[in-house]
Tab-separated table of C-alpha atoms and ligand atoms in Angstrom:
chain	number	residue	atom	x	y	z
Y	1	UNK	CA	-11.518	-4.651	11.507
Y	2	UNK	CA	-8.058	-4.281	9.696
Y	3	UNK	CA	-8.686	-3.136	6.126
Y	4	UNK	CA	-7.259	-5.619	3.695
Y	5	UNK	CA	-5.961	-4.180	0.298
Y	6	UNK	CA	-6.466	-7.439	-1.367
Y	7	UNK	CA	-8.992	-9.829	-0.012
Y	8	UNK	CA	-9.691	-11.881	-3.088
Y	9	UNK	CA	-8.346	-14.961	-1.349
Y	10	UNK	CA	-10.735	-14.787	1.542
Y	11	UNK	CA	-13.784	-13.840	-0.723
Y	12	UNK	CA	-13.020	-16.891	-3.059
Y	13	UNK	CA	-12.961	-19.092	-0.162
Y	14	UNK	CA	-16.399	-17.847	0.945
Y	15	UNK	CA	-17.669	-18.239	-2.611
Y	16	UNK	CA	-18.137	-14.513	-3.230
Y	17	UNK	CA	-17.390	-12.996	-6.604
Y	18	UNK	CA	-13.842	-11.890	-7.316
Y	19	UNK	CA	-12.280	-9.994	-10.455
Y	20	UNK	CA	-9.851	-12.814	-10.980
Y	21	UNK	CA	-8.748	-16.173	-9.402
Y	22	UNK	CA	-6.467	-15.535	-6.397
Y	23	UNK	CA	-3.575	-17.719	-5.884
Y	24	UNK	CA	-0.867	-18.738	-3.485
Y	25	UNK	CA	1.433	-21.852	-3.596
Y	26	UNK	CA	2.015	-24.536	-0.987
Y	27	UNK	CA	5.576	-24.012	0.468
Y	28	UNK	CA	5.774	-20.770	-1.190
Y	29	UNK	CA	8.508	-19.656	1.173
Y	30	UNK	CA	11.204	-22.267	0.815
Y	31	UNK	CA	14.352	-23.605	-0.692
Y	32	UNK	CA	13.686	-22.666	-4.351
Y	33	UNK	CA	14.170	-18.951	-3.234
Y	34	UNK	CA	17.755	-17.967	-2.950
Y	35	UNK	CA	16.786	-15.371	-0.131
Y	36	UNK	CA	15.251	-18.206	1.836
Y	37	UNK	CA	18.392	-20.182	1.697
Y	38	UNK	CA	20.414	-17.086	2.868
Y	39	UNK	CA	18.034	-16.538	5.831
Y	40	UNK	CA	18.243	-20.253	6.690
Y	41	UNK	CA	21.923	-20.099	6.737
Y	42	UNK	CA	21.798	-17.134	9.230
Y	43	UNK	CA	19.353	-19.036	11.380
Y	44	UNK	CA	21.660	-22.101	11.311
Y	45	UNK	CA	18.912	-24.639	10.583
Y	46	UNK	CA	15.230	-25.092	9.406
Y	47	UNK	CA	14.028	-25.371	13.106
Y	48	UNK	CA	16.106	-22.235	14.062
Y	49	UNK	CA	14.220	-20.519	11.325
Y	50	UNK	CA	10.758	-21.658	12.212
Y	51	UNK	CA	11.214	-21.172	16.008
Y	52	UNK	CA	12.493	-17.601	15.806
Y	53	UNK	CA	9.609	-15.112	15.003
Y	54	UNK	CA	11.976	-12.475	13.395
Y	55	UNK	CA	13.343	-15.096	10.957
Y	56	UNK	CA	9.782	-16.639	10.424
Y	57	UNK	CA	8.339	-13.198	9.681
Y	58	UNK	CA	11.233	-12.407	7.133
Y	59	UNK	CA	10.847	-15.714	4.979
Y	60	UNK	CA	7.005	-15.541	5.127
Y	61	UNK	CA	7.188	-12.170	3.249
Y	62	UNK	CA	9.898	-13.084	0.775
Y	63	UNK	CA	7.661	-14.749	-1.838
Y	64	UNK	CA	5.233	-11.797	-1.472
Y	65	UNK	CA	7.986	-9.314	-2.212
Y	66	UNK	CA	8.807	-11.174	-5.464
Y	67	UNK	CA	5.416	-12.145	-6.758
Y	68	UNK	CA	1.899	-10.654	-6.628
Y	69	UNK	CA	0.498	-13.597	-4.683
Y	70	UNK	CA	-2.884	-13.259	-3.137
Y	71	UNK	CA	-2.168	-14.636	0.361
Y	72	UNK	CA	0.594	-15.093	2.934
Y	73	UNK	CA	1.062	-18.527	4.809
Y	74	UNK	CA	2.614	-18.643	8.251
Y	75	UNK	CA	6.153	-19.950	7.977
Y	76	UNK	CA	6.288	-23.000	10.257
Y	77	UNK	CA	5.755	-26.802	10.184
Y	78	UNK	CA	3.029	-29.192	10.986
Y	79	UNK	CA	5.359	-31.219	13.314
Y	80	UNK	CA	5.663	-28.338	15.903
Y	81	UNK	CA	2.588	-29.980	17.671
Y	82	UNK	CA	4.049	-33.539	18.280
Y	83	UNK	CA	7.326	-31.722	19.274
Y	84	UNK	CA	5.317	-29.774	21.861
Y	85	UNK	CA	3.836	-33.042	23.104
Y	86	UNK	CA	7.494	-34.081	23.960
Y	87	UNK	CA	8.315	-36.386	21.001
Y	88	UNK	CA	11.567	-34.336	20.331
Y	89	UNK	CA	11.610	-33.037	16.629
Y	90	UNK	CA	14.862	-32.821	14.808
Y	91	UNK	CA	15.719	-32.332	11.159
Y	92	UNK	CA	18.767	-34.239	10.014
Y	93	UNK	CA	20.575	-32.382	7.159
Y	94	UNK	CA	19.063	-33.675	3.865
Y	95	UNK	CA	16.941	-36.379	5.585
Y	96	UNK	CA	13.589	-34.884	6.609
Y	97	UNK	CA	12.053	-34.992	10.015
Y	98	UNK	CA	12.826	-37.332	12.857
Y	99	UNK	CA	11.274	-37.786	16.217
Y	100	UNK	CA	13.550	-38.916	19.057
Y	101	UNK	CA	10.778	-40.472	21.109
Y	102	UNK	CA	8.084	-41.940	18.628
Y	103	UNK	CA	4.959	-43.586	20.051
Y	104	UNK	CA	6.223	-47.115	20.140
Y	105	UNK	CA	4.245	-48.730	22.960
Y	106	UNK	CA	1.014	-48.635	24.778
Y	107	UNK	CA	2.421	-46.752	27.769
Y	108	UNK	CA	3.693	-44.049	25.531
Y	109	UNK	CA	0.272	-43.730	23.850
Y	110	UNK	CA	-1.553	-43.653	27.180
Y	111	UNK	CA	0.857	-40.908	28.390
Y	112	UNK	CA	0.144	-38.772	25.447
Y	113	UNK	CA	-1.460	-35.325	26.319
Y	114	UNK	CA	-2.552	-32.183	24.630
Y	115	UNK	CA	0.460	-30.019	24.895
Y	116	UNK	CA	0.725	-26.802	26.990
Y	117	UNK	CA	0.209	-24.244	24.264
Y	118	UNK	CA	2.888	-22.085	25.809
Y	119	UNK	CA	5.377	-24.312	24.370
Y	120	UNK	CA	4.035	-23.116	21.012
Y	121	UNK	CA	4.258	-19.480	21.802
Y	122	UNK	CA	6.917	-18.963	19.133
Y	123	UNK	CA	4.412	-19.776	16.532
Y	124	UNK	CA	1.661	-17.413	17.937
Y	125	UNK	CA	4.235	-14.706	18.257
Y	126	UNK	CA	5.345	-15.176	14.588
Y	127	UNK	CA	1.579	-14.982	13.565
Y	128	UNK	CA	1.183	-11.532	15.301
Y	129	UNK	CA	4.511	-10.313	14.079
Y	130	UNK	CA	3.732	-11.199	10.349
Y	131	UNK	CA	0.360	-9.635	10.657
Y	132	UNK	CA	2.156	-6.418	11.704
Y	133	UNK	CA	4.731	-6.770	8.890
Y	134	UNK	CA	2.004	-7.144	6.323
Y	135	UNK	CA	0.684	-3.626	6.893
Y	136	UNK	CA	1.349	-1.033	4.186
Y	137	UNK	CA	-0.110	2.533	4.135
Y	138	UNK	CA	-2.635	1.583	6.780
Y	139	UNK	CA	-3.758	-1.622	5.036
Y	140	UNK	CA	-2.890	-5.219	5.230
Y	141	UNK	CA	-1.468	-6.315	1.845
Y	142	UNK	CA	-3.026	-9.813	1.726
Y	143	UNK	CA	-4.554	-12.079	4.448
Y	144	UNK	CA	-2.483	-14.485	6.401
Y	145	UNK	CA	-3.133	-18.226	6.526
Y	146	UNK	CA	-2.572	-20.310	9.611
Y	147	UNK	CA	-2.285	-24.204	9.378
Y	148	UNK	CA	-1.882	-27.421	11.180
Y	149	UNK	CA	-1.492	-31.137	10.187
Y	150	UNK	CA	-4.560	-33.199	10.392
Y	151	UNK	CA	-4.889	-35.640	13.390
Y	152	UNK	CA	-4.220	-38.544	11.058
Y	153	UNK	CA	-1.222	-37.003	9.192
Y	154	UNK	CA	0.425	-36.054	12.619
Y	155	UNK	CA	-0.197	-39.609	14.074
Y	156	UNK	CA	1.641	-41.070	10.996
Y	157	UNK	CA	4.767	-39.287	11.891
Y	158	UNK	CA	4.291	-39.700	15.663
Y	159	UNK	CA	4.085	-43.441	15.376
Y	160	UNK	CA	6.502	-43.959	12.487
Y	161	UNK	CA	9.017	-41.458	13.894
Y	162	UNK	CA	9.818	-40.265	10.420
Y	163	UNK	CA	8.486	-40.063	6.863
Y	164	UNK	CA	7.567	-43.346	5.098
Y	165	UNK	CA	6.590	-44.716	1.746
Y	166	UNK	CA	3.949	-47.126	3.115
Y	167	UNK	CA	3.255	-45.986	6.806
Y	168	UNK	CA	3.851	-49.524	7.822
Y	169	UNK	CA	4.037	-48.991	11.577
Y	170	UNK	CA	1.148	-46.551	11.678
Y	171	UNK	CA	-1.062	-48.852	9.681
Y	172	UNK	CA	-0.130	-51.903	11.727
Y	173	UNK	CA	-1.228	-50.085	14.668
Y	174	UNK	CA	-4.412	-48.889	13.162
Y	175	UNK	CA	-5.497	-52.489	12.084
Y	176	UNK	CA	-4.189	-54.487	15.189
Y	177	UNK	CA	-5.003	-51.876	17.973
Y	178	UNK	CA	-7.628	-49.501	16.603
Y	179	UNK	CA	-8.404	-48.504	20.139
Y	180	UNK	CA	-4.759	-47.140	20.593
Y	181	UNK	CA	-4.885	-45.382	17.095
Y	182	UNK	CA	-8.243	-43.740	18.219
Y	183	UNK	CA	-6.745	-42.585	21.473
Y	184	UNK	CA	-3.837	-40.795	19.576
Y	185	UNK	CA	-6.324	-39.264	17.222
Y	186	UNK	CA	-8.554	-38.074	19.852
Y	187	UNK	CA	-5.654	-36.312	21.609
Y	188	UNK	CA	-4.479	-34.858	18.393
Y	189	UNK	CA	-7.875	-33.587	17.386
Y	190	UNK	CA	-8.078	-31.605	20.626
Y	191	UNK	CA	-4.562	-30.357	20.297
Y	192	UNK	CA	-4.907	-29.310	16.694
Y	193	UNK	CA	-8.220	-27.389	17.479
Y	194	UNK	CA	-6.577	-25.451	20.372
Y	195	UNK	CA	-3.491	-24.916	18.223
Y	196	UNK	CA	-5.432	-23.325	15.269
Y	197	UNK	CA	-7.681	-21.370	17.595
Y	198	UNK	CA	-4.654	-19.764	19.135
Y	199	UNK	CA	-3.278	-18.858	15.736
Y	200	UNK	CA	-6.644	-17.363	14.891
Y	201	UNK	CA	-6.631	-15.407	18.202
Y	202	UNK	CA	-3.131	-14.210	17.080
Y	203	UNK	CA	-4.171	-13.063	13.779
Y	204	UNK	CA	-4.297	-15.953	11.338
Y	205	UNK	CA	-7.318	-15.096	8.971
Y	206	UNK	CA	-7.924	-18.536	7.386
Y	207	UNK	CA	-7.027	-21.921	8.644
Y	208	UNK	CA	-5.675	-24.818	6.475
Y	209	UNK	CA	-5.645	-28.449	7.649
Y	210	UNK	CA	-2.989	-30.535	5.843
Y	211	UNK	CA	-4.069	-34.127	5.604
Y	212	UNK	CA	-1.100	-34.987	3.480
Y	213	UNK	CA	-1.295	-38.807	4.208
Y	214	UNK	CA	-5.160	-39.363	4.234
Y	215	UNK	CA	-4.878	-40.519	0.671
Y	216	UNK	CA	-2.812	-43.577	1.724
Y	217	UNK	CA	-5.847	-44.939	3.682
Y	218	UNK	CA	-8.224	-47.519	2.394
Y	219	UNK	CA	-11.890	-46.502	1.916
Y	220	UNK	CA	-13.592	-46.801	5.299
Y	221	UNK	CA	-10.338	-46.435	7.169
Y	222	UNK	CA	-10.228	-42.880	5.621
Y	223	UNK	CA	-13.528	-41.980	6.920
Y	224	UNK	CA	-13.007	-43.420	10.369
Y	225	UNK	CA	-9.355	-42.433	11.104
Y	226	UNK	CA	-8.789	-39.381	9.066
Y	227	UNK	CA	-12.037	-37.501	8.038
Y	228	UNK	CA	-13.956	-38.033	11.314
Y	229	UNK	CA	-11.180	-36.423	13.297
Y	230	UNK	CA	-10.563	-33.616	10.904
Y	231	UNK	CA	-14.426	-32.890	11.183
Y	232	UNK	CA	-13.988	-32.986	14.964
Y	233	UNK	CA	-11.292	-30.311	14.688
Y	234	UNK	CA	-13.466	-28.198	12.286
Y	235	UNK	CA	-16.313	-28.289	14.633
Y	236	UNK	CA	-14.189	-26.952	17.489
Y	237	UNK	CA	-12.746	-24.022	15.479
Y	238	UNK	CA	-13.526	-20.351	16.051
Y	239	UNK	CA	-14.970	-19.312	12.754
Y	240	UNK	CA	-15.356	-15.542	13.359
Y	241	UNK	CA	-12.612	-13.251	14.645
Y	242	UNK	CA	-12.009	-9.535	14.659
Y	243	UNK	CA	-15.263	-8.947	12.567
Y	244	UNK	CA	-14.482	-11.448	9.926
Y	245	UNK	CA	-15.460	-15.065	9.100
Y	246	UNK	CA	-12.283	-17.231	9.324
Y	247	UNK	CA	-12.604	-19.827	6.425
Y	248	UNK	CA	-11.226	-23.263	6.814
Y	249	UNK	CA	-9.595	-25.319	3.914
Y	250	UNK	CA	-9.279	-29.033	4.276
Y	251	UNK	CA	-6.680	-30.636	2.026
Y	252	UNK	CA	-6.404	-34.496	1.813
Y	253	UNK	CA	-3.681	-35.402	-0.694
Y	254	UNK	CA	-5.002	-38.239	-2.774
Y	255	UNK	CA	-8.519	-37.736	-1.441
Y	256	UNK	CA	-10.242	-36.956	-4.774
Y	257	UNK	CA	-12.629	-39.944	-4.453
Y	258	UNK	CA	-13.892	-38.826	-1.122
Y	259	UNK	CA	-14.799	-35.160	-1.995
Y	260	UNK	CA	-18.426	-35.760	-1.512
Y	261	UNK	CA	-18.038	-36.650	2.154
Y	262	UNK	CA	-15.306	-34.070	2.734
Y	263	UNK	CA	-17.816	-31.418	1.374
Y	264	UNK	CA	-20.030	-32.088	4.397
Y	265	UNK	CA	-16.926	-31.981	6.881
Y	266	UNK	CA	-17.784	-28.346	7.897
Y	267	UNK	CA	-14.906	-26.795	5.803
Y	268	UNK	CA	-15.350	-23.876	3.705
Y	269	UNK	CA	-13.080	-25.068	0.955
Y	270	UNK	CA	-11.386	-28.403	-0.009
Y	271	UNK	CA	-7.896	-28.552	-1.301
Y	272	UNK	CA	-7.410	-30.996	-4.207
Y	273	UNK	CA	-4.330	-32.557	-5.844
Y	274	UNK	CA	-3.569	-32.835	-9.583
Y	275	UNK	CA	-5.356	-36.296	-9.894
Y	276	UNK	CA	-8.807	-34.476	-9.809
Y	277	UNK	CA	-10.538	-32.699	-12.745
Y	278	UNK	CA	-11.641	-29.411	-11.317
Y	279	UNK	CA	-14.726	-29.271	-13.421
Y	280	UNK	CA	-15.896	-32.702	-12.202
Y	281	UNK	CA	-14.979	-31.791	-8.523
Y	282	UNK	CA	-17.004	-28.533	-8.881
Y	283	UNK	CA	-20.168	-30.592	-10.007
Y	284	UNK	CA	-19.689	-32.998	-7.105
Y	285	UNK	CA	-19.404	-30.435	-4.307
Y	286	UNK	CA	-21.846	-28.036	-5.802
Y	287	UNK	CA	-22.389	-24.907	-3.699
Y	288	UNK	CA	-21.111	-26.595	-0.436
Y	289	UNK	CA	-17.552	-25.494	-0.569
Y	290	UNK	CA	-14.950	-23.666	-2.549
Y	291	UNK	CA	-12.056	-25.552	-4.273
Y	292	UNK	CA	-8.293	-24.939	-3.981
Y	293	UNK	CA	-5.791	-26.404	-6.445
Y	294	UNK	CA	-4.625	-28.059	-8.435
Y	295	UNK	CA	-1.482	-27.666	-10.754
Y	296	UNK	CA	0.997	-30.554	-10.766
Y	297	UNK	CA	4.037	-28.760	-9.131
Y	298	UNK	CA	6.208	-30.730	-11.737
Y	299	UNK	CA	4.847	-28.439	-14.418
Y	300	UNK	CA	6.944	-25.603	-13.019
Y	301	UNK	CA	10.013	-27.297	-14.352
Y	302	UNK	CA	8.824	-26.837	-18.008
Y	303	UNK	CA	9.407	-23.458	-19.846
Y	304	UNK	CA	7.169	-20.515	-19.045
Y	305	UNK	CA	4.920	-20.895	-22.194
Y	306	UNK	CA	4.118	-24.558	-21.139
Y	307	UNK	CA	3.444	-23.335	-17.581
Y	308	UNK	CA	1.117	-20.665	-18.887
Y	309	UNK	CA	-0.667	-23.206	-21.110
Y	310	UNK	CA	-1.202	-25.743	-18.279
Y	311	UNK	CA	-2.337	-23.093	-15.937
Y	312	UNK	CA	-4.889	-21.961	-18.328
Y	313	UNK	CA	-6.206	-25.483	-18.642
Y	314	UNK	CA	-6.692	-25.856	-14.988
Y	315	UNK	CA	-8.644	-22.526	-15.015
Y	316	UNK	CA	-10.690	-23.651	-17.976
Y	317	UNK	CA	-11.292	-27.081	-16.180
Y	318	UNK	CA	-12.899	-25.184	-13.242
Y	319	UNK	CA	-14.912	-23.258	-15.903
Y	320	UNK	CA	-16.519	-19.825	-16.063
Y	321	UNK	CA	-17.622	-17.864	-12.903
Y	322	UNK	CA	-20.621	-15.736	-13.082
Y	323	UNK	CA	-21.426	-13.025	-10.393
Y	324	UNK	CA	-24.114	-14.783	-8.192
Y	325	UNK	CA	-22.888	-18.295	-8.700
Y	326	UNK	CA	-21.790	-18.880	-5.196
Y	327	UNK	CA	-18.641	-20.973	-6.367
Y	328	UNK	CA	-15.144	-20.080	-5.451
Y	329	UNK	CA	-11.706	-21.148	-6.753
Y	330	UNK	CA	-8.296	-20.406	-5.256
Y	331	UNK	CA	-5.464	-21.546	-7.664
Y	332	UNK	CA	-2.742	-23.565	-6.029
Y	333	UNK	CA	-0.344	-26.466	-6.648
Y	334	UNK	CA	-1.571	-29.859	-5.897
Y	335	UNK	CA	1.269	-30.285	-3.343
Y	336	UNK	CA	4.230	-28.237	-2.203
Y	337	UNK	CA	6.564	-26.463	-4.610
Y	338	UNK	CA	9.898	-28.331	-5.376
Y	339	UNK	CA	13.158	-26.885	-4.259
Y	340	UNK	CA	14.415	-27.175	-7.860
Y	341	UNK	CA	11.743	-24.841	-9.193
Y	342	UNK	CA	13.353	-21.747	-11.010
Y	343	UNK	CA	11.740	-18.523	-9.375
Y	344	UNK	CA	11.236	-17.037	-12.797
Y	345	UNK	CA	8.777	-19.984	-13.569
Y	346	UNK	CA	6.682	-18.985	-10.476
Y	347	UNK	CA	6.366	-15.297	-11.874
Y	348	UNK	CA	5.134	-16.820	-15.236
Y	349	UNK	CA	2.495	-18.871	-13.396
Y	350	UNK	CA	1.241	-15.932	-11.337
Y	351	UNK	CA	0.906	-13.806	-14.457
Y	352	UNK	CA	-0.767	-16.408	-16.290
Y	353	UNK	CA	-3.457	-17.310	-13.695
Y	354	UNK	CA	-4.252	-13.620	-13.154
Y	355	UNK	CA	-4.574	-12.808	-16.687
Y	356	UNK	CA	-6.504	-15.814	-17.955
Y	357	UNK	CA	-8.959	-15.935	-14.982
Y	358	UNK	CA	-10.049	-12.431	-15.739
Y	359	UNK	CA	-11.466	-13.622	-19.078
Y	360	UNK	CA	-13.510	-16.320	-17.362
Y	361	UNK	CA	-15.473	-13.847	-15.282
Y	362	UNK	CA	-18.870	-12.322	-16.261
F	1	LIG	O1	3.496	-23.398	2.675
F	1	LIG	C1	4.328	-22.734	3.266
F	1	LIG	O2	5.204	-21.980	2.689
F	1	LIG	C2	4.484	-22.767	4.768
F	1	LIG	C3	5.496	-23.592	5.298
F	1	LIG	C4	5.296	-25.109	5.656
F	1	LIG	C5	6.509	-25.966	5.838
F	1	LIG	N1	5.928	-27.181	6.013
F	1	LIG	C6	7.808	-25.511	5.818
F	1	LIG	C7	8.861	-26.520	5.460
F	1	LIG	C8	4.114	-25.849	5.577
F	1	LIG	C9	2.663	-25.521	5.491
F	1	LIG	C10	4.451	-27.204	5.962
F	1	LIG	C11	3.651	-28.362	6.215
F	1	LIG	C12	4.220	-29.642	6.170
F	1	LIG	N2	5.329	-30.155	6.761
F	1	LIG	C13	3.595	-30.843	5.787
F	1	LIG	C14	2.180	-30.766	5.090
F	1	LIG	C15	2.124	-30.378	3.753
F	1	LIG	C16	2.800	-31.509	2.748
F	1	LIG	O3	3.894	-31.102	2.315
F	1	LIG	O4	2.229	-32.439	2.667
F	1	LIG	C17	4.447	-31.974	6.007
F	1	LIG	C18	3.930	-33.344	5.773
F	1	LIG	C19	5.477	-31.474	6.751
F	1	LIG	C20	6.594	-32.227	7.316
F	1	LIG	C21	7.839	-31.875	6.699
F	1	LIG	N3	8.510	-30.631	6.977
F	1	LIG	C22	8.625	-32.611	5.883
F	1	LIG	C23	8.164	-34.109	5.287
F	1	LIG	C24	9.658	-31.985	5.587
F	1	LIG	C25	10.901	-32.350	4.821
F	1	LIG	C26	10.677	-32.417	3.378
F	1	LIG	C27	11.304	-31.271	2.617
F	1	LIG	O5	10.672	-30.629	1.914
F	1	LIG	O6	12.476	-31.076	2.937
F	1	LIG	C28	9.618	-30.630	6.219
F	1	LIG	C29	10.618	-29.670	6.139
F	1	LIG	C30	10.176	-28.288	5.738
F	1	LIG	N4	8.971	-27.601	6.049
F	1	LIG	C31	10.703	-27.369	4.876
F	1	LIG	C32	9.983	-26.258	4.663
F	1	LIG	C33	10.345	-25.077	3.920
F	1	LIG	C34	12.000	-27.661	4.146
F	1	LIG	C35	13.206	-27.633	5.251
F	1	LIG	C36	14.425	-26.812	4.889
F	1	LIG	O7	14.419	-25.637	4.609
F	1	LIG	O8	15.350	-27.561	4.999
């Protein structure tokens, strides 16, 4: 078992006591960092970066070299899986992701298959390379998180072919041909489970499922088309590897009203966005799961003293942690960090979270 110098992140996910609240930030390696932009220029494009394990390793470590963050997250994207299914991913400059061959008819949906994982070899190679790069003086600096999109969130992009404000095509299919939507989701669930298990085999020490668009669904549709398939993925995951438990985090953006059902999904922790009060969420989930979140990323535009105040308020909302409580909190943003965030503001956030959370422990 590789010794980990700072394992507070894994311990908090497993609801064990930690001396302070660990934190990492969604999209912590990204365009707000000048060093990321420099590497991206050398790589030629975002996909050039993500598909080259040397570049992916370099940018994964960049935020850790700047800030004392408590976890590393694999640098990749959720859309690598549909790309490997043959949908043809590209990123048009300044426009976000696009699929060349979205799922637009019954024949395309019938032909959809779990991809050959060899086509995602570059991701697993990046995971093992990042694990090696995290070693310092015989110990791993912090744990490495692997991730995937949820079956539903991937289906949104696969049907729509790109991002959307209302997921018009995906929802039309869901309500008019639920059988076809279920077929996509069943293939996705199997693919996501295999993809995450391969990341775990390669060295990912926690797995996060990004259900970014689950919160756009109606009640009932959420349970049937998002949560049921995330649950199916979680049930298929390898939960123990190289002598350690591999915790699973399920994050549904906009899913605050479904926390009770999500707490029984089999996940070890639930990610929550900024619409949720952490103290109330803690009461609702009890000792079933840990919580991860939930600062509004827009707070990082304000000056450092405002950031510190808002970070303390989030920690106070979660409330005090006593040894033996069997609760856990991982501090994070409620969604990805904006590219317009000044890096010094992130430094102020990390400092405030570490300092204030020590005062809430007994
Ligand atoms: O958190 C991390 O640091 C790990 C890296 C990571 C990326 N994408 C890198 C990325 C992770 C975990 C993701 C997940 C992802 N990708 C999600 C789920 C999380 C969420 O944000 O809801 C989604 C929906 C995607 C799809 C995606 N990828 C979109 C919509 C975009 C364009 C939006 C944007 O911010 O430009 C991407 C591109 C992308 N993925 C970037 C990064 C750093 C920016 C690309 C660039 O450098 O030009």
